[in-house]
mmCIF file of C-alpha atoms in Angstrom:
data_model
loop_
_atom_site.group_PDB
_atom_site.id
_atom_site.type_symbol
_atom_site.label_atom_id
_atom_site.label_comp_id
_atom_site.label_asym_id
_atom_site.label_seq_id
_atom_site.Cartn_x
_atom_site.Cartn_y
_atom_site.Cartn_z
ATOM 1 C CA SER A 1462 -130.779 -73.633 151.196
ATOM 2 C CA VAL A 1463 -134.375 -73.168 151.962
ATOM 3 C CA ARG A 1464 -137.564 -72.585 150.428
ATOM 4 C CA SER A 1465 -139.288 -70.051 148.071
ATOM 5 C CA SER A 1466 -142.629 -68.755 146.589
ATOM 6 C CA PRO A 1467 -143.166 -67.426 143.005
ATOM 7 C CA VAL A 1468 -144.393 -63.932 142.390
ATOM 8 C CA SER A 1469 -146.200 -62.667 139.406
ATOM 9 C CA ASP A 1470 -144.386 -59.289 138.735
ATOM 10 C CA THR A 1471 -142.197 -60.378 136.024
ATOM 11 C CA THR A 1472 -141.915 -62.231 132.889
ATOM 12 C CA VAL A 1473 -140.591 -65.867 133.567
ATOM 13 C CA VAL A 1474 -139.972 -68.379 131.124
ATOM 14 C CA SER A 1475 -139.454 -72.081 132.310
ATOM 15 C CA ALA A 1476 -136.569 -73.508 130.838
ATOM 16 C CA ILE A 1477 -133.854 -75.630 132.352
ATOM 17 C CA GLU A 1478 -130.483 -73.721 133.252
ATOM 18 C CA PRO A 1479 -127.425 -71.213 133.189
ATOM 19 C CA SER A 1480 -123.909 -69.911 133.220
ATOM 20 C CA VAL A 1481 -122.197 -68.429 130.404
ATOM 21 C CA LEU A 1482 -119.893 -66.154 128.070
ATOM 22 C CA SER A 1483 -116.871 -63.896 125.822
ATOM 23 C CA VAL A 1484 -115.675 -61.362 123.144
ATOM 24 C CA GLN A 1485 -116.550 -57.907 121.632
ATOM 25 C CA PRO A 1486 -120.409 -57.117 121.432
ATOM 26 C CA HIS A 1487 -120.841 -56.348 117.867
ATOM 27 C CA GLN A 1488 -123.217 -58.435 116.734
ATOM 28 C CA ALA A 1489 -126.523 -57.099 115.762
ATOM 29 C CA ALA A 1490 -129.014 -60.118 117.542
ATOM 30 C CA PRO A 1491 -129.994 -59.548 121.056
ATOM 31 C CA VAL A 1492 -127.782 -61.007 123.853
ATOM 32 C CA GLY A 1493 -128.744 -63.437 126.712
ATOM 33 C CA LEU A 1494 -127.029 -63.023 130.368
ATOM 34 C CA ALA A 1495 -126.203 -65.497 132.842
ATOM 35 C CA TRP A 1496 -128.099 -64.119 135.875
ATOM 36 C CA SER A 1497 -127.219 -65.178 139.565
ATOM 37 C CA GLY A 1498 -128.522 -62.273 140.881
ATOM 38 C CA GLY A 1499 -125.040 -61.021 142.201
ATOM 39 C CA LYS A 1500 -123.051 -58.143 141.672
ATOM 40 C CA ASP A 1501 -121.050 -59.433 138.974
ATOM 41 C CA SER A 1502 -124.284 -60.555 137.054
ATOM 42 C CA ALA A 1503 -125.627 -56.632 137.615
ATOM 43 C CA LEU A 1504 -122.113 -55.228 136.540
ATOM 44 C CA ALA A 1505 -122.208 -57.141 133.479
ATOM 45 C CA LEU A 1506 -125.922 -56.036 132.413
ATOM 46 C CA GLN A 1507 -124.786 -52.370 133.214
ATOM 47 C CA ALA A 1508 -121.617 -52.732 131.105
ATOM 48 C CA LEU A 1509 -123.938 -54.488 128.130
ATOM 49 C CA ARG A 1510 -126.466 -51.495 128.300
ATOM 50 C CA ARG A 1511 -123.559 -48.648 128.245
ATOM 51 C CA ASP A 1512 -122.242 -50.331 125.163
ATOM 52 C CA GLY A 1513 -125.757 -50.211 123.607
ATOM 53 C CA VAL A 1514 -126.336 -54.036 123.456
ATOM 54 C CA GLU A 1515 -129.657 -55.129 123.809
ATOM 55 C CA VAL A 1516 -130.029 -57.812 126.685
ATOM 56 C CA SER A 1517 -133.049 -59.822 126.019
ATOM 57 C CA ALA A 1518 -133.158 -62.440 128.451
ATOM 58 C CA LEU A 1519 -131.567 -63.477 132.062
ATOM 59 C CA LEU A 1520 -130.776 -66.814 132.413
ATOM 60 C CA THR A 1521 -130.602 -68.550 136.067
ATOM 61 C CA THR A 1522 -130.465 -71.884 137.641
ATOM 62 C CA ILE A 1523 -133.201 -73.032 139.962
ATOM 63 C CA THR A 1524 -132.402 -76.077 142.168
ATOM 64 C CA GLU A 1525 -135.727 -78.562 142.333
ATOM 65 C CA GLY A 1526 -136.972 -79.203 145.934
ATOM 66 C CA TYR A 1527 -135.608 -75.945 147.188
ATOM 67 C CA ASP A 1528 -137.130 -73.326 144.926
ATOM 68 C CA ARG A 1529 -134.046 -71.339 145.115
ATOM 69 C CA VAL A 1530 -131.030 -69.917 143.104
ATOM 70 C CA SER A 1531 -128.362 -72.957 142.694
ATOM 71 C CA MET A 1532 -125.281 -72.166 144.571
ATOM 72 C CA HIS A 1533 -126.520 -68.888 145.684
ATOM 73 C CA GLY A 1534 -129.483 -70.126 147.824
ATOM 74 C CA VAL A 1535 -131.584 -67.096 146.973
ATOM 75 C CA ARG A 1536 -135.274 -67.733 146.993
ATOM 76 C CA ARG A 1537 -137.039 -68.017 143.787
ATOM 77 C CA GLU A 1538 -139.610 -65.081 144.636
ATOM 78 C CA LEU A 1539 -136.582 -62.509 145.045
ATOM 79 C CA VAL A 1540 -134.617 -63.071 141.716
ATOM 80 C CA ARG A 1541 -138.039 -62.901 139.998
ATOM 81 C CA ARG A 1542 -138.630 -59.692 141.653
ATOM 82 C CA GLN A 1543 -135.367 -58.661 140.937
ATOM 83 C CA ALA A 1544 -135.432 -59.398 137.133
ATOM 84 C CA ALA A 1545 -138.916 -57.372 137.166
ATOM 85 C CA ALA A 1546 -136.716 -54.473 138.137
ATOM 86 C CA THR A 1547 -134.339 -55.047 135.501
ATOM 87 C CA GLY A 1548 -137.291 -55.152 132.556
ATOM 88 C CA VAL A 1549 -135.440 -58.216 131.303
ATOM 89 C CA PRO A 1550 -137.294 -61.528 131.066
ATOM 90 C CA LEU A 1551 -136.156 -64.194 133.096
ATOM 91 C CA VAL A 1552 -135.476 -67.643 131.794
ATOM 92 C CA GLU A 1553 -135.321 -70.338 134.728
ATOM 93 C CA VAL A 1554 -133.597 -73.892 134.491
ATOM 94 C CA THR A 1555 -134.419 -76.057 136.904
ATOM 95 C CA ILE A 1556 -131.622 -78.645 137.959
ATOM 96 C CA PRO A 1557 -131.839 -81.402 140.626
ATOM 97 C CA PRO A 1558 -129.601 -81.239 143.652
ATOM 98 C CA ASP A 1559 -126.076 -82.235 143.416
ATOM 99 C CA CYS A 1560 -126.686 -82.070 139.516
ATOM 100 C CA VAL A 1561 -124.179 -83.901 137.336
ATOM 101 C CA ASN A 1562 -122.809 -82.468 134.059
ATOM 102 C CA SER A 1563 -124.509 -84.639 131.989
ATOM 103 C CA VAL A 1564 -128.024 -83.218 133.152
ATOM 104 C CA TYR A 1565 -126.939 -79.958 133.277
ATOM 105 C CA GLU A 1566 -125.879 -79.714 129.928
ATOM 106 C CA GLU A 1567 -128.891 -81.450 128.483
ATOM 107 C CA ARG A 1568 -131.390 -79.073 130.082
ATOM 108 C CA MET A 1569 -129.353 -76.078 129.018
ATOM 109 C CA ALA A 1570 -129.465 -77.655 125.579
ATOM 110 C CA ALA A 1571 -133.174 -77.601 125.870
ATOM 111 C CA ALA A 1572 -133.357 -74.138 126.996
ATOM 112 C CA PHE A 1573 -131.219 -72.962 124.373
ATOM 113 C CA ALA A 1574 -133.241 -74.788 121.962
ATOM 114 C CA GLY A 1575 -136.433 -72.838 122.996
ATOM 115 C CA SER A 1576 -137.719 -69.122 123.217
ATOM 116 C CA PRO A 1577 -136.464 -66.636 123.969
ATOM 117 C CA LEU A 1578 -132.790 -67.997 123.998
ATOM 118 C CA ASP A 1579 -133.099 -69.379 120.580
ATOM 119 C CA GLU A 1580 -133.229 -66.173 118.986
ATOM 120 C CA ILE A 1581 -129.879 -64.500 120.864
ATOM 121 C CA GLY A 1582 -126.994 -64.143 119.185
ATOM 122 C CA ALA A 1583 -124.701 -64.392 122.168
ATOM 123 C CA MET A 1584 -124.695 -65.401 125.522
ATOM 124 C CA ALA A 1585 -122.514 -63.054 128.230
ATOM 125 C CA SER A 1586 -121.667 -63.789 131.660
ATOM 126 C CA GLY A 1587 -119.766 -61.677 134.698
ATOM 127 C CA ASP A 1588 -116.757 -64.096 134.666
ATOM 128 C CA LEU A 1589 -113.616 -62.050 135.530
ATOM 129 C CA PHE A 1590 -110.287 -64.143 135.092
ATOM 130 C CA LEU A 1591 -110.909 -67.929 135.536
ATOM 131 C CA GLU A 1592 -109.536 -69.251 132.174
ATOM 132 C CA ASP A 1593 -111.001 -72.845 132.724
ATOM 133 C CA VAL A 1594 -114.422 -71.405 133.552
ATOM 134 C CA ARG A 1595 -114.496 -69.211 130.489
ATOM 135 C CA ALA A 1596 -112.960 -72.024 128.259
ATOM 136 C CA TYR A 1597 -116.065 -74.377 129.347
ATOM 137 C CA ARG A 1598 -118.623 -71.639 128.722
ATOM 138 C CA GLU A 1599 -117.086 -70.980 125.036
ATOM 139 C CA GLN A 1600 -116.980 -74.665 124.489
ATOM 140 C CA ARG A 1601 -120.912 -75.010 125.152
ATOM 141 C CA LEU A 1602 -121.909 -71.826 123.227
ATOM 142 C CA VAL A 1603 -119.994 -73.143 120.293
ATOM 143 C CA GLY A 1604 -122.228 -76.118 120.389
ATOM 144 C CA ALA A 1605 -125.366 -73.865 120.899
ATOM 145 C CA GLY A 1606 -124.320 -71.734 117.823
ATOM 146 C CA LYS A 1607 -123.928 -68.626 120.103
ATOM 147 C CA GLU A 1608 -121.085 -66.222 120.307
ATOM 148 C CA ALA A 1609 -119.555 -65.771 124.048
ATOM 149 C CA LEU A 1610 -119.472 -62.398 125.570
ATOM 150 C CA PHE A 1611 -117.544 -61.591 128.839
ATOM 151 C CA PRO A 1612 -118.040 -57.723 129.482
ATOM 152 C CA LEU A 1613 -115.840 -57.779 132.783
ATOM 153 C CA TRP A 1614 -113.092 -59.915 131.660
ATOM 154 C CA GLY A 1615 -109.633 -58.743 132.756
ATOM 155 C CA ARG A 1616 -111.073 -56.219 135.231
ATOM 156 C CA ASP A 1617 -109.040 -55.323 137.982
ATOM 157 C CA THR A 1618 -110.942 -56.906 140.660
ATOM 158 C CA GLU A 1619 -110.443 -54.409 143.441
ATOM 159 C CA ALA A 1620 -111.403 -51.309 141.379
ATOM 160 C CA LEU A 1621 -114.508 -53.119 140.207
ATOM 161 C CA ALA A 1622 -115.444 -53.414 143.910
ATOM 162 C CA ARG A 1623 -115.009 -50.136 144.637
ATOM 163 C CA GLU A 1624 -117.134 -49.070 141.373
ATOM 164 C CA PHE A 1625 -119.984 -51.434 142.326
ATOM 165 C CA VAL A 1626 -120.117 -49.557 145.778
ATOM 166 C CA ASN A 1627 -118.947 -45.970 144.285
ATOM 167 C CA GLU A 1628 -122.144 -46.175 141.406
ATOM 168 C CA GLY A 1629 -124.851 -46.718 144.021
ATOM 169 C CA PHE A 1630 -125.291 -50.632 143.851
ATOM 170 C CA GLU A 1631 -126.261 -52.419 147.300
ATOM 171 C CA ALA A 1632 -125.754 -56.222 147.740
ATOM 172 C CA VAL A 1633 -125.915 -58.538 150.850
ATOM 173 C CA VAL A 1634 -123.612 -61.714 151.051
ATOM 174 C CA CYS A 1635 -126.045 -64.500 150.759
ATOM 175 C CA CYS A 1636 -123.504 -67.420 150.478
ATOM 176 C CA LEU A 1637 -119.748 -68.165 151.367
ATOM 177 C CA ASP A 1638 -117.389 -70.813 151.733
ATOM 178 C CA PRO A 1639 -116.411 -71.148 155.556
ATOM 179 C CA ARG A 1640 -113.097 -72.481 154.401
ATOM 180 C CA LYS A 1641 -112.204 -69.329 152.716
ATOM 181 C CA LEU A 1642 -114.199 -66.577 154.533
ATOM 182 C CA ASP A 1643 -115.157 -66.468 158.136
ATOM 183 C CA ALA A 1644 -118.914 -67.078 158.559
ATOM 184 C CA SER A 1645 -119.577 -63.727 160.443
ATOM 185 C CA PHE A 1646 -119.414 -62.269 156.938
ATOM 186 C CA ALA A 1647 -122.855 -63.978 155.860
ATOM 187 C CA GLY A 1648 -125.745 -61.454 155.800
ATOM 188 C CA ARG A 1649 -123.406 -58.283 155.747
ATOM 189 C CA PRO A 1650 -124.163 -55.543 153.206
ATOM 190 C CA TYR A 1651 -121.427 -55.543 150.042
ATOM 191 C CA ASP A 1652 -120.323 -52.241 151.026
ATOM 192 C CA ALA A 1653 -117.023 -50.379 151.822
ATOM 193 C CA ASP A 1654 -116.535 -51.529 155.210
ATOM 194 C CA PHE A 1655 -117.115 -55.202 153.828
ATOM 195 C CA LEU A 1656 -114.092 -54.646 151.531
ATOM 196 C CA VAL A 1657 -112.114 -52.896 154.211
ATOM 197 C CA ASP A 1658 -112.561 -55.900 156.597
ATOM 198 C CA LEU A 1659 -111.859 -58.596 153.797
ATOM 199 C CA PRO A 1660 -108.745 -60.682 154.604
ATOM 200 C CA ASP A 1661 -106.130 -60.139 151.803
ATOM 201 C CA ASP A 1662 -106.273 -63.490 150.431
ATOM 202 C CA VAL A 1663 -109.889 -63.245 149.446
ATOM 203 C CA ASP A 1664 -110.721 -61.806 146.147
ATOM 204 C CA PRO A 1665 -112.655 -58.570 146.797
ATOM 205 C CA CYS A 1666 -115.220 -59.844 143.793
ATOM 206 C CA GLY A 1667 -115.070 -63.299 145.371
ATOM 207 C CA GLU A 1668 -114.200 -64.945 142.116
ATOM 208 C CA ARG A 1669 -112.500 -67.922 143.329
ATOM 209 C CA GLY A 1670 -115.800 -68.868 145.218
ATOM 210 C CA GLU A 1671 -115.351 -67.365 148.504
ATOM 211 C CA PHE A 1672 -118.590 -65.562 148.585
ATOM 212 C CA HIS A 1673 -121.947 -64.704 146.605
ATOM 213 C CA THR A 1674 -124.166 -61.670 146.536
ATOM 214 C CA PHE A 1675 -127.645 -60.746 146.089
ATOM 215 C CA VAL A 1676 -127.951 -57.023 144.593
ATOM 216 C CA HIS A 1677 -131.339 -55.660 145.646
ATOM 217 C CA ALA A 1678 -130.840 -51.898 144.634
ATOM 218 C CA GLY A 1679 -128.709 -50.100 141.972
ATOM 219 C CA PRO A 1680 -128.600 -48.585 138.451
ATOM 220 C CA VAL A 1681 -129.843 -51.696 136.725
ATOM 221 C CA LEU A 1682 -132.915 -51.843 138.783
ATOM 222 C CA SER A 1683 -135.902 -49.600 138.147
ATOM 223 C CA LYS A 1684 -136.768 -49.964 141.851
ATOM 224 C CA PRO A 1685 -135.210 -51.613 144.889
ATOM 225 C CA VAL A 1686 -136.017 -55.066 145.819
ATOM 226 C CA SER A 1687 -137.162 -54.969 149.680
ATOM 227 C CA ILE A 1688 -135.406 -57.787 151.703
ATOM 228 C CA ALA A 1689 -135.092 -58.664 155.157
ATOM 229 C CA VAL A 1690 -131.927 -60.797 156.335
ATOM 230 C CA GLY A 1691 -133.122 -63.874 158.067
ATOM 231 C CA ASP A 1692 -131.247 -66.967 159.234
ATOM 232 C CA VAL A 1693 -127.698 -67.674 158.760
ATOM 233 C CA VAL A 1694 -127.186 -71.627 158.373
ATOM 234 C CA GLU A 1695 -124.478 -73.925 157.204
ATOM 235 C CA ARG A 1696 -125.441 -76.511 154.977
ATOM 236 C CA CYS A 1697 -123.138 -78.951 152.567
ATOM 237 C CA GLY A 1698 -120.138 -77.096 153.523
ATOM 238 C CA PHE A 1699 -121.364 -73.696 152.573
ATOM 239 C CA VAL A 1700 -122.710 -70.974 154.765
ATOM 240 C CA PHE A 1701 -126.119 -69.312 153.618
ATOM 241 C CA CYS A 1702 -127.975 -66.336 154.772
ATOM 242 C CA ASP A 1703 -131.897 -66.545 154.163
ATOM 243 C CA LEU A 1704 -133.125 -63.107 152.415
ATOM 244 C CA VAL A 1705 -136.787 -62.822 152.626
ATOM 245 C CA ALA A 1706 -138.964 -60.196 150.969
ATOM 246 C CA ARG A 1707 -140.283 -57.716 153.076
ATOM 247 C CA ASP A 1708 -143.510 -56.576 151.052
#
């Protein structure tokens, strides 16, 4: 995607990278949450809080040289402002472009060995139904001595998408796969009209990688993240909409 600039209104812990993970939130230890800044991350945070689970860290991946959230292409500045609005410290793991699994896993392991992730009892993620992704996350977490949590697992994605909109969340489509969804959807608000216009073969939550979102307002944020929709570009086989901080 493009560039970024840091902001100082949130707690940021430089680490190394995210993803993660499964089960019932019954442990007393605090929980970490894989954080892309998208709608599934936000819904997972809301679900954990409703269950009385303390989320003590958000874990995101930043691509070196781009200063953006990996895959989503969102500027680091925006995800930091977003994390500040959740009130949860953000752990940033940097990875190289075209990162291979061995490097990813090495940096993830280093992140889990340091504060604050060394103090959590479990990692959660907003995964919905992809069994292979879940199995990978569970396997990696076992090695780190953590429990895996999937607070949204098995939810009907059509109902979940409507819930997101109806509960007052606001998001923008920041990245999409043009092989699965027309490029004209990039930069659109993720709202009721968006869901109506989606082709029948595209998951309403984009769980198969059809599209990704950035949440800029909603119940898990103490205040909106003010953004402007910028240029739409195609890069490395994906279409990205650049989002820029407005203040």
